[in-house]
Short mmCIF file of C-alpha atoms in Angstrom, two decimals:
data_model
loop_
_atom_site.label_atom_id
_atom_site.label_comp_id
_atom_site.label_asym_id
_atom_site.label_seq_id
_atom_site.Cartn_x
_atom_site.Cartn_y
_atom_site.Cartn_z
CA ASP M 1 0.00 0.00 0.00
CA THR M 2 1.13 3.52 -0.76
CA GLU M 3 2.08 5.86 2.11
CA VAL M 4 0.36 8.77 0.37
CA THR M 5 -3.38 8.57 0.90
CA GLN M 6 -5.83 10.23 -1.46
CA THR M 7 -9.59 10.67 -1.00
CA PRO M 8 -11.99 10.13 -2.54
CA LYS M 9 -10.93 7.29 -4.86
CA HIS M 10 -13.64 8.22 -7.37
CA LEU M 11 -15.55 11.46 -7.89
CA VAL M 12 -18.28 12.39 -10.35
CA MET M 13 -19.22 16.05 -10.50
CA GLY M 14 -21.23 18.38 -12.67
CA MET M 15 -19.78 21.46 -14.29
CA THR M 16 -21.40 23.76 -11.72
CA ASN M 17 -20.31 21.81 -8.65
CA LYS M 18 -17.59 22.64 -6.16
CA LYS M 19 -15.61 19.72 -4.77
CA SER M 20 -12.24 19.07 -3.14
CA LEU M 21 -9.62 16.36 -3.46
CA LYS M 22 -7.58 15.51 -0.39
CA CYS M 23 -4.09 14.08 0.09
CA GLU M 24 -2.27 13.10 3.25
CA GLN M 25 1.21 11.79 4.01
CA HIS M 26 2.93 11.04 7.30
CA MET M 27 6.45 10.37 6.05
CA GLY M 28 7.75 13.78 7.16
CA HIS M 29 8.05 14.88 3.55
CA ARG M 30 8.31 18.64 3.00
CA ALA M 31 7.34 18.82 -0.67
CA MET M 32 3.93 17.87 -2.07
CA TYR M 33 2.71 17.75 -5.63
CA TRP M 34 -0.44 17.54 -7.73
CA TYR M 35 -0.29 15.74 -11.07
CA LYS M 36 -2.98 15.13 -13.70
CA GLN M 37 -2.90 11.92 -15.73
CA LYS M 38 -4.98 11.12 -18.79
CA ALA M 39 -5.45 7.54 -19.95
CA LYS M 40 -2.31 5.95 -21.42
CA LYS M 41 -0.29 9.14 -20.84
CA PRO M 42 2.41 10.10 -18.34
CA PRO M 43 1.57 12.26 -15.31
CA GLU M 44 1.60 16.02 -15.96
CA LEU M 45 2.77 18.32 -13.18
CA MET M 46 0.21 20.88 -11.97
CA PHE M 47 1.46 22.31 -8.67
CA VAL M 48 4.35 21.94 -6.22
CA TYR M 49 4.34 22.99 -2.57
CA SER M 50 7.65 23.23 -0.78
CA TYR M 51 7.61 23.77 2.99
CA GLU M 52 3.88 24.63 2.71
CA LYS M 53 4.48 27.39 0.16
CA LEU M 54 3.40 27.17 -3.47
CA SER M 55 6.64 26.99 -5.45
CA ILE M 56 5.47 25.85 -8.90
CA ASN M 57 2.20 26.46 -10.77
CA GLU M 58 2.41 24.99 -14.25
CA SER M 59 0.00 27.58 -15.71
CA VAL M 60 -3.00 25.64 -14.43
CA PRO M 61 -6.45 27.22 -15.00
CA SER M 62 -7.89 29.00 -11.97
CA ARG M 63 -10.76 26.51 -11.73
CA PHE M 64 -8.15 24.35 -9.96
CA SER M 65 -7.11 25.85 -6.62
CA PRO M 66 -4.49 24.12 -4.45
CA GLU M 67 -4.15 24.49 -0.71
CA CYS M 68 -1.55 23.17 1.73
CA PRO M 69 -2.94 23.56 5.29
CA ASN M 70 0.14 21.93 6.85
CA SER M 71 3.12 19.81 5.88
CA SER M 72 1.08 16.59 5.90
CA LEU M 73 -2.00 17.71 3.98
CA LEU M 74 -2.65 18.89 0.45
CA ASN M 75 -6.02 19.80 -1.05
CA LEU M 76 -7.14 20.56 -4.57
CA HIS M 77 -10.33 22.62 -4.78
CA LEU M 78 -12.35 22.21 -7.96
CA HIS M 79 -14.92 24.64 -9.33
CA ALA M 80 -16.65 25.02 -12.69
CA LEU M 81 -14.71 22.21 -14.30
CA GLN M 82 -15.07 21.12 -17.91
CA PRO M 83 -15.58 17.56 -19.22
CA GLU M 84 -12.01 17.61 -20.55
CA ASP M 85 -10.79 17.92 -16.96
CA SER M 86 -11.86 14.32 -16.39
CA ALA M 87 -8.68 12.44 -15.49
CA LEU M 88 -6.79 10.67 -12.71
CA TYR M 89 -5.47 13.25 -10.22
CA LEU M 90 -2.35 12.08 -8.45
CA CYS M 91 -0.79 13.48 -5.31
CA ALA M 92 2.88 12.89 -4.56
CA SER M 93 5.36 13.82 -1.88
CA SER M 94 9.11 13.91 -1.44
CA MET M 95 11.67 14.87 1.18
CA GLY M 96 12.06 18.17 -0.59
CA ARG M 97 15.76 17.66 -1.18
CA LEU M 98 16.51 17.93 -4.85
CA ASP M 99 17.66 14.29 -5.06
CA SER M 100 14.76 12.70 -3.23
CA PRO M 101 12.33 10.45 -5.11
CA LEU M 102 8.61 11.08 -5.51
CA HIS M 103 6.10 8.87 -3.68
CA PHE M 104 2.72 8.82 -5.41
CA GLY M 105 -0.73 8.10 -4.04
CA ASN M 106 -3.20 5.95 -5.97
CA GLY M 107 -5.08 8.95 -7.23
CA THR M 108 -8.64 10.22 -7.49
CA ARG M 109 -10.48 9.23 -10.66
CA LEU M 110 -12.47 12.36 -11.57
CA THR M 111 -15.34 12.42 -14.05
CA VAL M 112 -16.90 15.75 -14.99
CA THR M 113 -20.37 15.47 -16.50
CA GLY V 1 13.91 22.26 -22.01
CA GLU V 2 14.30 18.55 -21.33
CA ASN V 3 12.60 15.99 -23.58
CA VAL V 4 12.48 12.26 -22.82
CA GLU V 5 11.66 9.67 -25.46
CA GLN V 6 10.76 6.12 -24.45
CA HIS V 7 10.62 2.93 -26.55
CA PRO V 8 8.87 0.67 -27.17
CA SER V 9 5.35 1.85 -26.38
CA THR V 10 4.18 -1.75 -25.94
CA LEU V 11 6.17 -4.88 -25.16
CA SER V 12 4.96 -8.45 -24.86
CA VAL V 13 7.20 -11.21 -23.50
CA GLN V 14 6.84 -14.77 -22.32
CA GLU V 15 7.16 -15.47 -18.62
CA GLY V 16 10.80 -16.06 -17.76
CA ASP V 17 12.15 -13.97 -20.64
CA SER V 18 13.93 -10.63 -20.21
CA ALA V 19 12.41 -7.24 -21.00
CA VAL V 20 14.31 -4.09 -21.94
CA ILE V 21 12.87 -0.57 -22.12
CA LYS V 22 14.97 2.30 -23.47
CA CYS V 23 14.84 6.05 -22.93
CA THR V 24 16.79 8.94 -24.38
CA TYR V 25 16.99 12.45 -22.97
CA SER V 26 17.98 15.75 -24.50
CA ASP V 27 19.34 17.90 -21.64
CA SER V 28 22.94 16.98 -20.83
CA ALA V 29 22.49 18.67 -17.43
CA SER V 30 19.97 16.03 -16.34
CA ASN V 31 21.45 13.98 -13.53
CA TYR V 32 18.63 11.95 -11.93
CA PHE V 33 16.78 9.13 -13.72
CA PRO V 34 13.98 7.25 -11.91
CA TRP V 35 11.79 4.46 -13.25
CA TYR V 36 8.16 4.08 -12.19
CA LYS V 37 5.80 1.12 -12.48
CA GLN V 38 2.08 1.83 -12.70
CA GLU V 39 -0.37 -1.02 -12.26
CA LEU V 40 -3.99 -0.71 -13.30
CA GLY V 41 -5.95 1.48 -10.90
CA LYS V 42 -2.88 2.57 -8.95
CA GLY V 43 -0.45 5.45 -8.87
CA PRO V 44 3.12 5.17 -10.22
CA GLN V 45 5.51 3.46 -7.83
CA LEU V 46 9.27 4.03 -7.90
CA ILE V 47 11.06 0.79 -8.71
CA ILE V 48 14.63 1.96 -9.22
CA ASP V 49 16.56 5.17 -9.83
CA ILE V 50 20.06 6.11 -10.90
CA ARG V 51 22.16 9.24 -10.65
CA SER V 52 24.57 10.47 -13.26
CA ASN V 53 27.67 9.57 -11.27
CA VAL V 54 26.76 5.86 -11.61
CA GLY V 55 26.69 3.74 -14.77
CA GLU V 56 24.62 0.81 -13.56
CA LYS V 57 22.44 -0.14 -10.63
CA LYS V 58 20.81 -3.45 -9.84
CA ASP V 59 18.06 -4.54 -7.45
CA GLN V 60 17.23 -8.25 -7.66
CA ARG V 61 15.63 -8.83 -11.10
CA ILE V 62 15.69 -5.15 -12.07
CA ALA V 63 18.66 -3.19 -13.37
CA VAL V 64 19.13 0.23 -14.89
CA THR V 65 22.05 1.33 -17.07
CA LEU V 66 23.02 4.88 -17.95
CA ASN V 67 25.15 6.09 -20.85
CA LYS V 68 25.77 9.80 -20.26
CA THR V 69 27.69 10.27 -23.48
CA ALA V 70 24.86 8.93 -25.60
CA LYS V 71 22.22 10.39 -23.26
CA HIS V 72 20.26 7.22 -22.88
CA PHE V 73 19.28 4.92 -20.07
CA SER V 74 17.58 1.54 -20.00
CA LEU V 75 15.54 -0.65 -17.69
CA HIS V 76 16.27 -4.38 -17.71
CA ILE V 77 13.91 -6.88 -16.11
CA THR V 78 15.12 -10.49 -15.99
CA GLU V 79 13.07 -13.65 -15.37
CA THR V 80 9.84 -11.77 -15.98
CA GLN V 81 6.70 -12.81 -14.11
CA PRO V 82 3.02 -12.07 -14.84
CA GLU V 83 2.98 -9.60 -11.92
CA ASP V 84 5.54 -7.50 -13.82
CA SER V 85 2.74 -6.62 -16.27
CA ALA V 86 2.17 -2.86 -15.93
CA VAL V 87 2.98 0.47 -17.56
CA TYR V 88 6.56 1.61 -16.96
CA PHE V 89 7.62 5.26 -17.13
CA CYS V 90 11.15 6.57 -17.27
CA ALA V 91 11.88 10.13 -16.18
CA ALA V 92 14.74 12.60 -16.05
CA SER V 93 15.48 15.74 -14.09
CA ASN V 94 18.23 18.16 -13.26
CA GLN V 95 18.42 17.92 -9.50
CA ASP V 96 20.74 20.93 -9.30
CA ASN V 97 18.02 23.22 -10.58
CA GLN V 98 15.48 24.67 -8.21
CA GLY V 99 12.42 22.45 -8.37
CA GLY V 100 14.13 19.57 -10.15
CA LYS V 101 11.03 19.00 -12.28
CA LEU V 102 10.67 15.42 -13.47
CA ILE V 103 10.13 14.99 -17.20
CA PHE V 104 8.44 11.67 -17.98
CA GLY V 105 8.69 9.47 -21.04
CA GLN V 106 5.46 8.40 -22.74
CA GLY V 107 5.36 5.01 -21.06
CA THR V 108 5.75 1.35 -22.04
CA GLU V 109 2.93 -1.12 -21.54
CA LEU V 110 4.58 -4.42 -20.61
CA SER V 111 2.60 -7.64 -20.88
CA VAL V 112 4.10 -10.85 -19.50
CA LYS V 113 2.30 -13.93 -20.80
CA PRO V 114 2.23 -17.06 -18.60
#
């Protein structure tokens, strides 16, 4: 089992809904990441938090809003999404040192109707 | 920026055979090369990684080789088993740069037939 826990596992939402994805890790990691993965494609980086501060935003549309309440938690708030936003959303964490590997969660499968 | 190409996109082998997946990268400053295995319905899991000061690394049935001059690195799986069936991603990054963003290859779907 992965040490990065994501909830919910599956989410179906309409284009006018507001929902949130949650991620938790207790490995003492100081960097946390959101990735988006479409079927049969590699993960695409969305956001990076380092020591609870947003350090990278890969030009993600504002309908995706990340939040890092503390070093163990990472949220992704969703509002007014489009059907093309349907994908697997992966959270990952790392020690934050530049040579430390990423540990991924199992993702939230999001469907926008 | 960095670009990583991965081949083949699909690979089918018989149980017990070896499997080799190859990646090339474009940025000579890249110095960290992890490999991830993604099973159906799960997130990618790190299986092995190598840094540019090492030419080869082995962990039981899995090995990775790196040729810095040619800018390519390969994953070797020996004595394949059905549970090795998954999608494998290579990646590269420059760990000396702030952020050290990982650039992934397009993935290889490995099927091991019993």
